[in-house]
Short mmCIF file of C-alpha atoms in Angstrom, two decimals:
data_model
loop_
_atom_site.label_atom_id
_atom_site.label_comp_id
_atom_site.label_asym_id
_atom_site.label_seq_id
_atom_site.Cartn_x
_atom_site.Cartn_y
_atom_site.Cartn_z
CA MET A 4 19.25 -12.90 7.41
CA LYS A 5 19.49 -9.00 8.17
CA TRP A 6 21.14 -9.27 4.69
CA LEU A 7 18.87 -10.81 2.77
CA THR A 8 15.61 -8.19 3.84
CA ALA A 9 18.25 -5.76 3.02
CA LEU A 10 19.02 -7.26 -0.56
CA LEU A 11 15.29 -7.42 -0.77
CA ILE A 12 14.55 -4.03 -0.06
CA LEU A 13 16.83 -3.07 -2.28
CA LEU A 14 15.46 -5.05 -5.23
CA PHE A 15 12.26 -3.99 -4.66
CA ALA A 16 13.39 -0.38 -4.37
CA GLY A 17 15.27 -0.53 -7.79
CA ALA A 18 12.25 -2.21 -9.44
CA GLY A 19 10.11 0.37 -8.05
CA VAL A 20 12.35 2.76 -9.80
CA GLY A 21 12.39 0.78 -12.97
CA TRP A 22 8.36 0.92 -12.52
CA LEU A 23 8.31 4.56 -11.55
CA LEU A 24 10.72 5.28 -15.19
CA THR A 25 8.91 3.19 -17.56
CA SER A 26 5.91 4.96 -16.32
CA PRO A 27 4.03 6.30 -19.45
CA GLU A 28 4.24 10.47 -19.20
CA ARG A 29 1.70 12.38 -19.94
CA VAL A 30 0.99 16.15 -21.19
CA SER A 31 -0.65 18.85 -18.68
CA PRO A 32 -3.57 19.54 -19.29
CA ASP A 33 -3.32 23.42 -18.89
CA GLN A 34 -0.55 22.79 -21.93
CA LEU A 35 -3.07 23.26 -24.06
CA ALA A 36 -5.85 25.63 -22.49
CA GLY A 37 -6.63 28.17 -24.81
CA ILE A 38 -5.22 26.70 -27.95
CA THR A 39 -8.17 27.59 -30.98
CA PRO A 40 -8.30 24.77 -33.05
CA ASP A 41 -7.67 25.79 -37.31
CA LEU A 42 -9.39 22.92 -39.90
CA LYS A 43 -6.73 24.89 -42.60
CA LEU A 44 -3.56 24.32 -40.17
CA GLY A 45 -4.96 20.31 -39.14
CA GLU A 46 -4.49 19.83 -43.17
CA GLN A 47 -1.49 21.10 -43.85
CA VAL A 48 -0.23 19.06 -40.64
CA PHE A 49 -2.00 16.20 -41.42
CA TYR A 50 0.63 15.87 -44.72
CA ALA A 51 3.67 17.50 -42.85
CA GLY A 52 2.88 14.68 -40.64
CA GLY A 53 2.88 11.82 -42.89
CA CYS A 54 -0.09 10.03 -41.44
CA ALA A 55 -2.33 8.26 -44.62
CA SER A 56 1.58 7.10 -45.92
CA CYS A 57 0.88 4.24 -42.93
CA HIS A 58 -2.89 4.36 -41.82
CA ALA A 59 -4.88 4.29 -45.16
CA ALA A 60 -6.17 0.96 -46.29
CA PRO A 61 -2.88 -0.69 -47.98
CA GLY A 62 -3.00 0.76 -52.08
CA ALA A 63 -5.46 3.65 -50.91
CA GLU A 64 -5.14 5.93 -53.76
CA GLY A 65 -6.91 9.22 -54.56
CA ASP A 66 -9.34 10.61 -51.56
CA ASP A 67 -9.08 6.72 -50.09
CA LYS A 68 -5.96 8.37 -48.75
CA LEU A 69 -8.30 10.18 -46.62
CA ILE A 70 -10.18 6.85 -45.08
CA LEU A 71 -7.97 6.14 -42.62
CA ALA A 72 -9.16 2.41 -41.59
CA GLY A 73 -5.51 1.34 -40.53
CA GLY A 74 -4.39 -1.99 -41.98
CA HIS A 75 -0.96 -1.53 -43.79
CA SER A 76 1.59 -4.23 -41.73
CA PHE A 77 5.37 -2.95 -40.94
CA PRO A 78 7.63 -6.67 -40.27
CA SER A 79 10.34 -5.86 -38.73
CA GLN A 80 12.82 -7.93 -36.34
CA PHE A 81 10.43 -7.31 -33.05
CA GLY A 82 7.32 -8.98 -35.23
CA THR A 83 4.62 -6.99 -37.53
CA PHE A 84 3.07 -4.30 -36.27
CA ILE A 85 -0.14 -3.16 -37.56
CA ALA A 86 -1.47 0.48 -38.00
CA PRO A 87 -4.43 0.89 -36.38
CA ASN A 88 -7.19 3.07 -37.39
CA ILE A 89 -7.52 6.72 -36.21
CA SER A 90 -10.06 7.36 -38.96
CA SER A 91 -13.20 9.02 -36.45
CA ASP A 92 -15.12 6.08 -36.27
CA LYS A 93 -15.72 6.28 -32.15
CA ASN A 94 -15.11 3.29 -31.12
CA ALA A 95 -12.79 1.15 -34.29
CA GLY A 96 -10.59 4.82 -34.50
CA ILE A 97 -10.41 7.64 -32.60
CA GLY A 98 -12.99 10.09 -33.04
CA GLY A 99 -13.67 9.72 -29.55
CA TRP A 100 -10.66 11.28 -28.34
CA SER A 101 -9.62 14.53 -26.64
CA ASP A 102 -7.15 17.00 -27.74
CA GLU A 103 -4.96 15.76 -24.61
CA ASP A 104 -5.88 12.13 -26.10
CA LEU A 105 -3.67 13.25 -29.12
CA ALA A 106 -0.60 15.54 -27.98
CA ASN A 107 -0.54 12.45 -25.47
CA ALA A 108 -0.31 9.50 -28.62
CA MET A 109 1.74 11.55 -30.70
CA LEU A 110 4.26 13.65 -27.47
CA HIS A 111 4.96 11.32 -25.21
CA GLY A 112 3.43 8.02 -27.28
CA THR A 113 1.25 6.98 -24.83
CA SER A 114 -2.46 6.14 -25.56
CA PRO A 115 -5.16 7.36 -23.40
CA GLU A 116 -5.26 3.85 -21.08
CA GLY A 117 -1.98 4.94 -20.34
CA GLN A 118 0.17 2.08 -21.94
CA HIS A 119 3.08 3.03 -24.25
CA TYR A 120 3.19 2.89 -27.98
CA TYR A 121 5.33 1.20 -30.15
CA PRO A 122 7.77 3.52 -31.39
CA ALA A 123 6.71 1.79 -35.09
CA PHE A 124 4.13 5.36 -34.56
CA PRO A 125 7.32 7.78 -34.97
CA TYR A 126 6.34 9.79 -31.26
CA THR A 127 10.36 10.20 -31.94
CA SER A 128 9.86 12.49 -34.09
CA TYR A 129 6.71 14.06 -33.54
CA ALA A 130 7.14 15.00 -29.91
CA GLN A 131 9.26 18.08 -31.28
CA MET A 132 5.65 19.40 -32.38
CA ASN A 133 3.88 22.28 -31.04
CA VAL A 134 0.54 21.65 -29.18
CA GLU A 135 -1.14 23.62 -31.90
CA ASP A 136 -0.55 22.06 -34.19
CA ILE A 137 -1.86 18.89 -32.65
CA VAL A 138 -4.97 20.63 -31.44
CA SER A 139 -5.75 21.88 -34.54
CA LEU A 140 -4.20 18.21 -36.61
CA ASN A 141 -7.81 16.85 -34.37
CA ALA A 142 -9.82 19.03 -35.41
CA PHE A 143 -9.18 17.88 -38.68
CA LEU A 144 -9.62 14.33 -37.90
CA LYS A 145 -12.56 14.28 -36.98
CA THR A 146 -13.91 15.38 -40.54
CA LEU A 147 -12.01 12.91 -42.29
CA PRO A 148 -14.53 9.12 -42.82
CA ALA A 149 -15.44 6.70 -39.88
CA VAL A 150 -15.03 3.25 -40.13
CA ALA A 151 -16.54 1.23 -38.02
CA THR A 152 -13.93 -1.65 -38.13
CA PRO A 153 -10.73 -2.04 -36.13
CA ALA A 154 -7.70 -3.06 -37.68
CA PRO A 155 -6.10 -5.99 -37.12
CA ALA A 156 -3.38 -6.71 -33.78
CA HIS A 157 0.30 -6.31 -33.83
CA GLU A 158 1.92 -9.73 -34.38
CA VAL A 159 4.52 -9.23 -32.03
CA GLY A 160 6.53 -12.16 -29.37
CA PHE A 161 7.58 -12.46 -26.43
CA PRO A 162 9.70 -9.97 -24.80
CA PHE A 163 8.81 -7.34 -27.20
CA ASN A 164 4.58 -8.04 -26.04
CA ILE A 165 5.85 -6.40 -22.56
CA ARG A 166 4.56 -2.59 -23.49
CA ARG A 167 5.97 -1.71 -19.76
CA ALA A 168 9.55 -2.65 -21.63
CA LEU A 169 9.02 0.46 -24.22
CA GLY A 170 9.23 2.59 -21.21
CA GLY A 171 12.88 2.09 -21.20
CA TRP A 172 13.39 2.02 -24.46
CA LYS A 173 11.22 5.72 -24.27
CA LEU A 174 14.21 6.22 -21.77
CA LEU A 175 17.17 5.43 -24.33
CA PHE A 176 15.93 6.86 -27.44
CA ALA A 177 13.50 9.87 -27.07
CA ARG A 178 14.79 12.92 -28.48
CA SER A 179 14.53 15.60 -26.44
CA GLY A 180 15.58 19.28 -28.40
CA TRP A 181 16.17 19.02 -32.03
CA VAL A 182 19.31 17.50 -34.00
CA VAL A 183 20.62 20.18 -35.85
CA THR A 184 21.44 23.53 -33.58
CA GLY A 185 23.20 26.82 -34.07
CA ASP A 186 21.92 30.23 -36.02
CA LEU A 187 19.55 28.83 -38.00
CA THR A 188 17.46 31.76 -41.01
CA PRO A 189 13.63 31.64 -39.62
CA GLU A 190 12.78 29.59 -43.22
CA GLN A 191 15.55 26.95 -41.74
CA GLU A 192 14.48 26.35 -38.88
CA ARG A 193 10.35 26.17 -40.41
CA GLY A 194 12.72 23.66 -42.22
CA ARG A 195 13.91 21.93 -39.07
CA TYR A 196 10.49 21.31 -37.57
CA LEU A 197 9.53 19.84 -40.77
CA VAL A 198 12.25 17.25 -41.15
CA GLU A 199 12.53 16.55 -37.26
CA GLY A 200 9.45 17.03 -36.62
CA PRO A 201 5.83 16.34 -38.39
CA GLY A 202 7.72 14.91 -41.65
CA HIS A 203 9.73 12.47 -39.32
CA CYS A 204 12.35 12.40 -42.23
CA GLY A 205 14.37 10.81 -39.87
CA GLU A 206 12.92 7.62 -39.28
CA CYS A 207 14.08 5.96 -42.15
CA HIS A 208 16.60 8.37 -43.57
CA THR A 209 18.57 7.55 -40.41
CA PRO A 210 20.19 4.15 -39.34
CA ARG A 211 19.41 2.93 -36.88
CA ASN A 212 21.20 0.55 -33.56
CA GLY A 213 20.61 -3.08 -32.64
CA LEU A 214 17.48 -2.06 -29.89
CA GLY A 215 15.83 -0.51 -33.20
CA GLY A 216 17.20 3.81 -31.76
CA LEU A 217 18.04 5.89 -34.02
CA ASP A 218 21.89 6.47 -34.16
CA LEU A 219 21.37 10.20 -33.84
CA GLY A 220 25.38 10.49 -34.65
CA LYS A 221 24.72 9.21 -38.25
CA TRP A 222 21.37 12.06 -38.83
CA LEU A 223 19.98 11.03 -42.54
CA THR A 224 22.72 9.23 -43.78
CA GLY A 225 20.78 7.07 -44.75
CA GLY A 226 21.11 2.73 -44.19
CA PRO A 227 19.63 0.31 -45.58
CA ASN A 228 15.44 -0.29 -46.14
CA PRO A 229 13.97 -2.82 -43.73
CA SER A 230 12.18 -4.21 -46.92
CA GLY A 231 15.93 -5.74 -47.12
CA LYS A 232 16.08 -4.33 -50.61
CA GLY A 233 18.57 -1.60 -51.55
CA LYS A 234 18.81 1.44 -49.43
CA ILE A 235 17.44 3.83 -48.36
CA PRO A 236 19.88 7.67 -49.34
CA ALA A 237 21.45 10.19 -47.46
CA LEU A 238 20.00 13.45 -47.45
CA THR A 239 22.77 15.10 -45.72
CA PRO A 240 24.81 17.63 -48.31
CA ASP A 241 27.77 15.54 -49.21
CA GLN A 242 25.56 13.14 -50.66
CA LEU A 243 22.82 14.53 -51.71
CA ASP A 244 23.92 17.44 -54.54
CA TRP A 245 21.27 18.69 -55.54
CA SER A 246 20.29 22.61 -54.78
CA GLN A 247 17.07 23.65 -52.87
CA GLY A 248 15.41 24.18 -56.08
CA ASP A 249 15.91 20.90 -57.12
CA ILE A 250 14.57 19.23 -53.34
CA ALA A 251 11.92 21.66 -53.82
CA GLU A 252 10.57 20.65 -56.70
CA TYR A 253 11.23 16.96 -56.23
CA LEU A 254 8.93 17.31 -53.52
CA LYS A 255 6.37 18.85 -55.40
CA SER A 256 6.38 16.73 -58.31
CA GLY A 257 8.48 13.54 -57.30
CA PHE A 258 10.70 14.52 -60.59
CA THR A 259 14.51 13.98 -59.54
CA PRO A 260 16.70 16.74 -61.73
CA GLU A 261 18.03 14.53 -64.12
CA TYR A 262 13.80 13.41 -64.79
CA ASP A 263 13.99 10.22 -63.25
CA SER A 264 10.28 9.85 -60.66
CA ALA A 265 10.49 8.82 -56.49
CA GLY A 266 9.65 4.99 -56.56
CA GLY A 267 8.72 2.92 -53.81
CA GLU A 268 7.87 4.32 -50.23
CA MET A 269 9.25 7.79 -51.77
CA VAL A 270 5.88 8.35 -54.02
CA ASP A 271 3.72 7.93 -50.49
CA VAL A 272 5.92 11.30 -49.01
CA ILE A 273 5.60 12.85 -51.89
CA ALA A 274 1.86 12.51 -52.41
CA ASN A 275 2.12 13.98 -49.03
CA THR A 276 4.58 16.91 -49.14
CA SER A 277 2.46 17.56 -52.84
CA LYS A 278 0.03 19.58 -50.61
CA LEU A 279 2.03 21.52 -47.98
CA SER A 280 2.76 24.99 -49.69
CA ASP A 281 5.93 26.59 -52.26
CA ALA A 282 7.16 27.98 -48.65
CA ASP A 283 7.45 25.05 -46.92
CA ARG A 284 8.93 22.91 -49.56
CA ALA A 285 11.29 24.87 -50.03
CA ALA A 286 11.80 25.57 -46.25
CA ILE A 287 12.19 21.64 -46.24
CA ALA A 288 15.18 22.17 -48.95
CA ALA A 289 17.15 25.05 -47.02
CA TYR A 290 17.11 22.92 -44.02
CA LEU A 291 19.14 19.55 -45.81
CA LYS A 292 21.96 22.42 -47.38
CA LEU A 293 22.76 23.19 -43.53
CA PRO A 294 26.61 22.18 -44.06
CA GLN A 295 26.22 21.29 -40.60
CA LEU A 296 24.55 18.13 -41.66
CA ALA A 297 27.64 17.25 -43.90
CA ALA A 298 29.70 14.01 -42.23
CA GLY A 299 27.22 13.49 -39.63
CA ASP A 300 28.05 16.84 -37.63
CA ALA A 301 24.65 17.31 -37.24
CA SER A 302 24.87 16.52 -33.47
CA ASP A 303 27.61 17.39 -30.89
CA MET B 12 48.00 -31.98 -65.73
CA PHE B 13 44.80 -34.15 -67.95
CA SER B 14 42.44 -33.93 -64.64
CA VAL B 15 43.77 -30.10 -64.04
CA ARG B 16 43.21 -29.20 -67.29
CA LYS B 17 39.55 -30.93 -67.06
CA THR B 18 38.67 -28.96 -63.86
CA ALA B 19 39.74 -25.99 -65.40
CA LEU B 20 36.91 -26.89 -68.40
CA ALA B 21 34.54 -27.86 -66.42
CA ALA B 22 34.75 -23.92 -63.82
CA ALA B 23 34.38 -22.59 -67.44
CA LEU B 24 31.55 -24.46 -68.96
CA ILE B 25 29.38 -23.87 -65.57
CA GLY B 26 30.83 -19.93 -65.31
CA ALA B 27 29.22 -19.83 -68.93
CA THR B 28 26.03 -21.71 -68.18
CA ALA B 29 25.45 -19.40 -65.12
CA GLY B 30 26.25 -16.19 -66.98
CA ALA B 31 23.74 -17.45 -69.48
CA ALA B 32 21.11 -18.15 -66.90
CA PHE B 33 22.20 -14.57 -64.98
CA ALA B 34 21.94 -12.40 -68.36
CA ASP B 35 23.07 -8.71 -68.43
CA GLY B 36 19.59 -6.46 -69.19
CA HIS B 37 22.53 -4.08 -70.54
CA ALA B 38 22.49 -6.23 -73.63
CA ASN B 39 19.50 -7.78 -73.69
CA PRO B 40 17.61 -5.81 -76.55
CA ALA B 41 13.93 -5.68 -74.82
CA VAL B 42 15.81 -4.02 -71.86
CA LYS B 43 17.42 -1.63 -73.57
CA ALA B 44 14.99 -0.47 -75.85
CA ARG B 45 11.97 0.20 -72.71
CA GLN B 46 15.41 1.93 -70.73
CA GLN B 47 15.60 3.94 -74.04
CA VAL B 48 11.55 4.53 -74.12
CA MET B 49 12.46 5.95 -69.94
CA SER B 50 15.17 8.43 -71.26
CA LEU B 51 12.98 9.45 -74.14
CA TYR B 52 10.64 10.42 -71.30
CA ALA B 53 12.66 12.64 -69.05
CA PHE B 54 14.60 13.83 -72.40
CA HIS B 55 11.25 15.87 -72.60
CA LEU B 56 10.03 16.12 -69.12
CA GLY B 57 13.59 18.09 -68.59
CA THR B 58 12.16 20.77 -70.74
CA LEU B 59 8.72 21.06 -69.86
CA GLY B 60 10.03 20.74 -65.60
CA ALA B 61 13.10 23.61 -66.12
CA MET B 62 10.64 26.01 -67.83
CA ALA B 63 8.27 25.06 -65.06
CA GLN B 64 10.22 25.90 -62.49
CA GLY B 65 11.26 29.11 -64.39
CA LYS B 66 15.20 27.93 -65.12
CA MET B 67 14.11 27.96 -69.14
CA ASP B 68 12.30 31.19 -70.28
CA TYR B 69 8.63 29.85 -71.05
CA ASP B 70 8.03 29.27 -74.88
CA ALA B 71 4.85 28.34 -75.82
CA GLU B 72 5.73 26.76 -79.19
CA MET B 73 9.18 24.82 -77.30
CA ALA B 74 6.41 23.65 -74.61
CA THR B 75 3.85 21.61 -77.01
CA LYS B 76 6.55 20.61 -78.95
CA ALA B 77 8.30 18.18 -75.70
CA ALA B 78 4.44 17.29 -75.10
CA SER B 79 3.98 16.55 -77.79
CA ASN B 80 6.30 14.04 -78.54
CA LEU B 81 5.59 13.04 -74.91
CA ALA B 82 2.38 12.07 -75.44
CA ALA B 83 3.54 10.48 -78.82
CA LEU B 84 6.25 8.02 -76.60
CA THR B 85 3.51 7.33 -73.48
CA SER B 86 1.36 6.15 -76.42
CA LEU B 87 3.62 3.79 -77.83
CA ASP B 88 2.39 -0.03 -77.52
CA GLN B 89 5.20 -1.43 -75.51
CA SER B 90 4.57 -5.06 -74.99
CA MET B 91 7.40 -5.79 -77.07
CA MET B 92 9.46 -4.84 -74.58
CA TRP B 93 8.34 -6.55 -72.21
CA PRO B 94 9.25 -9.82 -72.64
CA ALA B 95 8.94 -12.35 -69.91
CA GLY B 96 12.18 -13.26 -67.77
CA THR B 97 13.38 -9.50 -68.33
CA ASP B 98 12.77 -8.93 -64.83
CA SER B 99 15.09 -8.39 -61.84
CA GLY B 100 15.19 -11.63 -60.00
CA SER B 101 16.52 -13.26 -64.33
CA MET B 102 18.75 -10.68 -64.82
CA GLU B 103 21.38 -8.22 -64.29
CA GLY B 104 21.04 -4.17 -65.05
CA THR B 105 16.96 -4.44 -64.84
CA ARG B 106 14.95 -2.67 -61.63
CA ALA B 107 11.67 -4.29 -63.33
CA LYS B 108 10.04 -6.00 -60.15
CA ALA B 109 8.62 -9.58 -61.06
CA GLU B 110 4.86 -8.64 -60.21
CA ILE B 111 5.33 -6.19 -63.47
CA TRP B 112 4.41 -10.17 -65.47
CA SER B 113 1.77 -11.44 -62.54
CA ASN B 114 -0.38 -7.81 -62.51
CA PHE B 115 -0.43 -7.09 -66.10
CA PRO B 116 -3.27 -5.04 -66.76
CA ASP B 117 -2.74 -2.96 -63.63
CA VAL B 118 0.90 -2.94 -65.31
CA GLY B 119 -1.52 -1.29 -68.36
CA ALA B 120 -3.30 0.90 -66.31
CA LYS B 121 -1.57 2.59 -65.24
CA GLY B 122 0.35 3.14 -68.49
CA LYS B 123 -2.60 4.42 -69.60
CA ALA B 124 -2.56 6.85 -67.27
CA LEU B 125 0.75 8.15 -67.56
CA ALA B 126 -0.57 8.84 -71.58
CA ASP B 127 -4.05 10.39 -70.59
CA ALA B 128 -1.71 13.05 -68.10
CA SER B 129 0.94 13.55 -70.75
CA MET B 130 -2.11 13.87 -73.01
CA ALA B 131 -3.30 16.94 -70.47
CA MET B 132 -0.19 18.28 -70.63
CA LYS B 133 -0.06 18.56 -74.28
CA GLU B 134 -3.24 20.24 -74.52
CA ALA B 135 -1.71 22.63 -71.02
CA ALA B 136 1.61 23.08 -72.79
CA GLY B 137 1.21 25.69 -74.67
CA GLY B 138 -1.37 27.65 -72.75
CA GLY B 139 0.60 29.35 -70.84
CA LEU B 140 3.12 28.93 -67.92
CA GLU B 141 0.41 27.98 -64.75
CA SER B 142 -1.38 25.64 -67.52
CA LEU B 143 2.14 24.48 -67.69
CA GLN B 144 2.94 23.75 -63.67
CA ALA B 145 -0.26 22.78 -62.95
CA ALA B 146 0.14 19.57 -66.15
CA MET B 147 3.21 18.46 -64.07
CA GLY B 148 2.13 17.66 -61.08
CA PRO B 149 -0.05 14.55 -62.52
CA LEU B 150 2.63 13.51 -64.70
CA GLY B 151 5.25 13.39 -61.77
CA GLY B 152 1.90 11.39 -60.13
CA ALA B 153 1.53 8.77 -63.20
CA CYS B 154 5.14 8.51 -63.34
CA GLY B 155 5.46 7.48 -59.53
CA ALA B 156 2.48 4.86 -59.68
CA CYS B 157 4.29 2.82 -61.61
CA HIS B 158 7.62 3.18 -60.25
CA LYS B 159 5.84 2.96 -56.62
CA ALA B 160 4.45 -0.65 -57.27
CA TYR B 161 6.96 -2.26 -59.74
CA ARG B 162 10.37 -0.78 -59.55
CA GLU B 163 12.90 -2.04 -57.49
CA PRO B 164 14.52 0.42 -55.57
CA GLU B 165 18.42 2.04 -56.44
CA SER B 166 21.22 -1.04 -54.68
#
């Protein structure tokens, strides 16, 4: 009997530790104290983060991309994720969110109710962002139109519908710190921030493992297209031989050095990067030319 | 001996039919023609882009020449270059999605948007470097709009 009691105690203790380890993380309110939002900055963060690519209604063009009604669906091996309404509506959208709510969502993947978000929302990248950028983004989002209709729910079956288990996923795959380290110029550092943080380039351009985590040892080396057709190209300097100027131009106008144009999902990305400053596009390009990116040397 | 020959003949025949059913787009004159039109776009965009990026000195006359050709090319009636059955599901050597043929009015609208952006470039190209640079973005957007919806990713 004694051993059974001991075993039960151990099991409960184990479950308790598991419960603790998988509990959603939050920012501490003093991290956000004293930050004044800047709408111009918020707008730049909005485009650097590519919010509209997922949260605008499917097929939206031009100014309709500022209507963040959600509804875009993302099929995956775990189920179909539907982008939520993040418009300024207080009920259907996120108009009622405090800066802390948005920071918890973007830095920790935690909802205001304390639930884990699915990593289809690229918070593993957004986690690298500055809180100043997030506070300004929240202010900018509140200036965009309100949509009163909520987006449909995710279509995710058992066991992936147990959100608590995402705490374990986060333990395995949450990134802390930069993928690319070493001595960088201020321009390369700015590029690293944009690429590894808000730009979340790695979410598509880095291959994933069986659990859907990024294989950081193959950072930006491309991979199969989740649509099943074609592949997503590598961005590492040993594979992408464009000059820094060529990359910056592509991010501005969508033209390749051969004057072919971007296609597929990249067209939406360029709609965003075309709104960044020339300096930011040059910074992204400077980062992508870093020699440590070649041959998957980026991490370790 | 006879049966071996017969089998080989049958195999050859099957191979030939399969080959015909899944034709090579590079050999199809319509596919070839539309791909060559795209190359002509790229050639003229190359001149405009090199000036926009400062890789080539700005030359109002040359810019206008390139933009005028581009405007002429984008206003061609291409309907004969896109016959049914020349999509990526029907043949090799093309990345044209079958959706082109099920959404023809939208494809036409996007083609018109490209012609309009090219016309705007024709107006802008001779008016100074900044005016040329400003017209480059909408052109890229018009190319991308069609490639996003109707071109298969590179394999």
